[in-house]
PDB file of C-alpha atoms and ligand atoms in Angstrom:
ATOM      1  CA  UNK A  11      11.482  15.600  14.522  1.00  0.00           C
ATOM      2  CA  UNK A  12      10.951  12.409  13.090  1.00  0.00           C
ATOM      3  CA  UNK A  13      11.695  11.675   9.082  1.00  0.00           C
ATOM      4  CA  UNK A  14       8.991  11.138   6.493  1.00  0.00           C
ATOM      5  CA  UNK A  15       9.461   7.374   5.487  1.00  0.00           C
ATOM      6  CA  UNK A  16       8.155   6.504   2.317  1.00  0.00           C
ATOM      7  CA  UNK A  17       6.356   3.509   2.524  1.00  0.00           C
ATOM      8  CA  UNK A  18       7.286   0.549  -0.135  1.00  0.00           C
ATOM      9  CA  UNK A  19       4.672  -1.925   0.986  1.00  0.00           C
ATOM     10  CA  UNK A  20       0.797  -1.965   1.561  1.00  0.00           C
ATOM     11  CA  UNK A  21      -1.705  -3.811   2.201  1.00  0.00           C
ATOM     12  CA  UNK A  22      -5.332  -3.680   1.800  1.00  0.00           C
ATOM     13  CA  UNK A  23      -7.304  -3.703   4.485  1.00  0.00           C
ATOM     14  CA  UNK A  24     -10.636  -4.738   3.196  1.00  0.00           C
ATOM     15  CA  UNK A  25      -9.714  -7.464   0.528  1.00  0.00           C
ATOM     16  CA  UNK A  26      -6.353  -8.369   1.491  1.00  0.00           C
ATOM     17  CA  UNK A  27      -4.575  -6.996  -1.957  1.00  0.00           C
ATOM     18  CA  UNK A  28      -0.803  -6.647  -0.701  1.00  0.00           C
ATOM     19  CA  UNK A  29       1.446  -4.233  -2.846  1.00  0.00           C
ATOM     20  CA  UNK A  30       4.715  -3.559  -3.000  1.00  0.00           C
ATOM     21  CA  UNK A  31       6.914  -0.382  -4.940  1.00  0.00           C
ATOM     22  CA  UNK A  32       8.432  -1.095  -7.369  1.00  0.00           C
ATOM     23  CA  UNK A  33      11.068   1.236  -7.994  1.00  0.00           C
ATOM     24  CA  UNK A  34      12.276   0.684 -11.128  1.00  0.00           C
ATOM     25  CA  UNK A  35       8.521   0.447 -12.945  1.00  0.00           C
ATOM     26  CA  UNK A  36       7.160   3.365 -10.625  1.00  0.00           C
ATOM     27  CA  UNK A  37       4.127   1.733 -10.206  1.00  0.00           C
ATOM     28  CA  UNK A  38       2.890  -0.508  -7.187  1.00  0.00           C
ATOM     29  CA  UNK A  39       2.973  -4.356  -8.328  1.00  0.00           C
ATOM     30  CA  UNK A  40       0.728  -7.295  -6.846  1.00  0.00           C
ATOM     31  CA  UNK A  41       2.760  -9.503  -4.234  1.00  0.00           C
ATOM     32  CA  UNK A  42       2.454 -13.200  -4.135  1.00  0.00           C
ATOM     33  CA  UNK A  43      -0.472 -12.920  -6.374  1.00  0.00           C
ATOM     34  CA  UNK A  44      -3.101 -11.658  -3.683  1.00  0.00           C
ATOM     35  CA  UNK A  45      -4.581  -9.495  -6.187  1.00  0.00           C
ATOM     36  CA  UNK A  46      -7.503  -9.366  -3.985  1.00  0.00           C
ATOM     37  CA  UNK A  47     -11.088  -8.143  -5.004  1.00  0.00           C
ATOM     38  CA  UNK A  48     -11.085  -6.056  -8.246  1.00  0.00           C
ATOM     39  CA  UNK A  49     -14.074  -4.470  -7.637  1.00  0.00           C
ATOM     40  CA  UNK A  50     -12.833  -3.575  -4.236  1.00  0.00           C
ATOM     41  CA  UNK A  51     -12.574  -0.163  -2.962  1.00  0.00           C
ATOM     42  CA  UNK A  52      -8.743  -0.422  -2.064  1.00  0.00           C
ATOM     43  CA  UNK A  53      -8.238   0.803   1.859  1.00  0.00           C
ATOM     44  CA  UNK A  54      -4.761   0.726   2.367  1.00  0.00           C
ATOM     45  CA  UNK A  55      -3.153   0.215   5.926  1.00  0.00           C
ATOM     46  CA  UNK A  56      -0.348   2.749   5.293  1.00  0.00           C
ATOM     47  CA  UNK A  57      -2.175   5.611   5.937  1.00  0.00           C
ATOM     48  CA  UNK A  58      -1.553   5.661   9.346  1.00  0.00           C
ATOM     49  CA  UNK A  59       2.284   6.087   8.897  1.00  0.00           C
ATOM     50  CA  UNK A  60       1.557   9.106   6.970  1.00  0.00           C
ATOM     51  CA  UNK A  61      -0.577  10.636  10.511  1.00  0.00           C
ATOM     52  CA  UNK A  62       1.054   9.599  13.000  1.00  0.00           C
ATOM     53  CA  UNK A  63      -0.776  12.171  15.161  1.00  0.00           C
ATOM     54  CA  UNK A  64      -4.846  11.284  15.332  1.00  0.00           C
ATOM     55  CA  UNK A  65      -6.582  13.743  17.189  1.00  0.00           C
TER      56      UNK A  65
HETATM   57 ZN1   ZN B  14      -9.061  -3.964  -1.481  1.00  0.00          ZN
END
Protein backbone atom coordinates (compact mmCIF):
# COMPACT_ATOMS: atom_id res chain seq x y z
CA UNK A 1 0.00 0.00 0.00
CA UNK A 2 1.34 3.13 -0.95
CA UNK A 3 -0.33 6.69 0.35
CA UNK A 4 -2.28 9.05 -1.88
CA UNK A 5 0.03 12.21 -2.07
CA UNK A 6 -1.62 15.22 -2.92
CA UNK A 7 0.20 16.97 -5.34
CA UNK A 8 1.05 20.89 -4.61
CA UNK A 9 2.81 21.61 -7.87
CA UNK A 10 2.07 21.20 -11.70
CA UNK A 11 3.10 21.89 -14.62
CA UNK A 12 1.71 22.13 -17.99
CA UNK A 13 2.79 20.08 -20.38
CA UNK A 14 1.81 21.74 -23.56
CA UNK A 15 2.48 25.53 -22.78
CA UNK A 16 4.71 25.35 -19.94
CA UNK A 17 2.11 27.14 -17.30
CA UNK A 18 3.70 25.93 -13.84
CA UNK A 19 1.26 26.05 -10.76
CA UNK A 20 1.61 25.73 -7.45
CA UNK A 21 -1.28 25.20 -4.28
CA UNK A 22 -1.79 27.53 -2.53
CA UNK A 23 -3.13 26.52 0.62
CA UNK A 24 -4.28 29.29 2.24
CA UNK A 25 -6.29 30.86 -1.07
CA UNK A 26 -7.43 27.22 -2.16
CA UNK A 27 -6.85 27.94 -5.50
CA UNK A 28 -3.71 27.03 -7.74
CA UNK A 29 -1.53 30.36 -8.30
CA UNK A 30 0.90 31.08 -11.38
CA UNK A 31 4.71 30.46 -10.40
CA UNK A 32 7.42 32.73 -11.53
CA UNK A 33 5.01 34.29 -13.85
CA UNK A 34 4.94 31.42 -16.59
CA UNK A 35 1.40 31.99 -17.07
CA UNK A 36 1.79 30.22 -20.25
CA UNK A 37 -0.77 30.24 -23.22
CA UNK A 38 -4.28 31.43 -22.15
CA UNK A 39 -5.95 29.96 -24.78
CA UNK A 40 -4.19 26.76 -24.02
CA UNK A 41 -5.87 23.61 -23.26
CA UNK A 42 -4.03 23.07 -19.82
CA UNK A 43 -2.41 19.25 -19.79
CA UNK A 44 -1.04 18.90 -16.57
CA UNK A 45 1.96 16.46 -15.81
CA UNK A 46 0.51 15.33 -12.45
CA UNK A 47 -1.75 13.03 -13.68
CA UNK A 48 0.46 10.36 -13.71
CA UNK A 49 0.98 10.42 -9.86
CA UNK A 50 -2.63 10.00 -9.53
CA UNK A 51 -2.24 6.30 -11.90
CA UNK A 52 0.51 5.02 -11.03
CA UNK A 53 -0.61 1.73 -12.61
CA UNK A 54 -1.03 2.18 -16.74
CA UNK A 55 -2.22 -0.81 -18.20
ZN1 LIG B 1 -1.14 24.86 -21.01
Amino acid sequence: MSAIRTPNERSCTRCGRHEEWNEEEGTWTVVDEEVGDVYCIHAWDITGQFTPVEQ
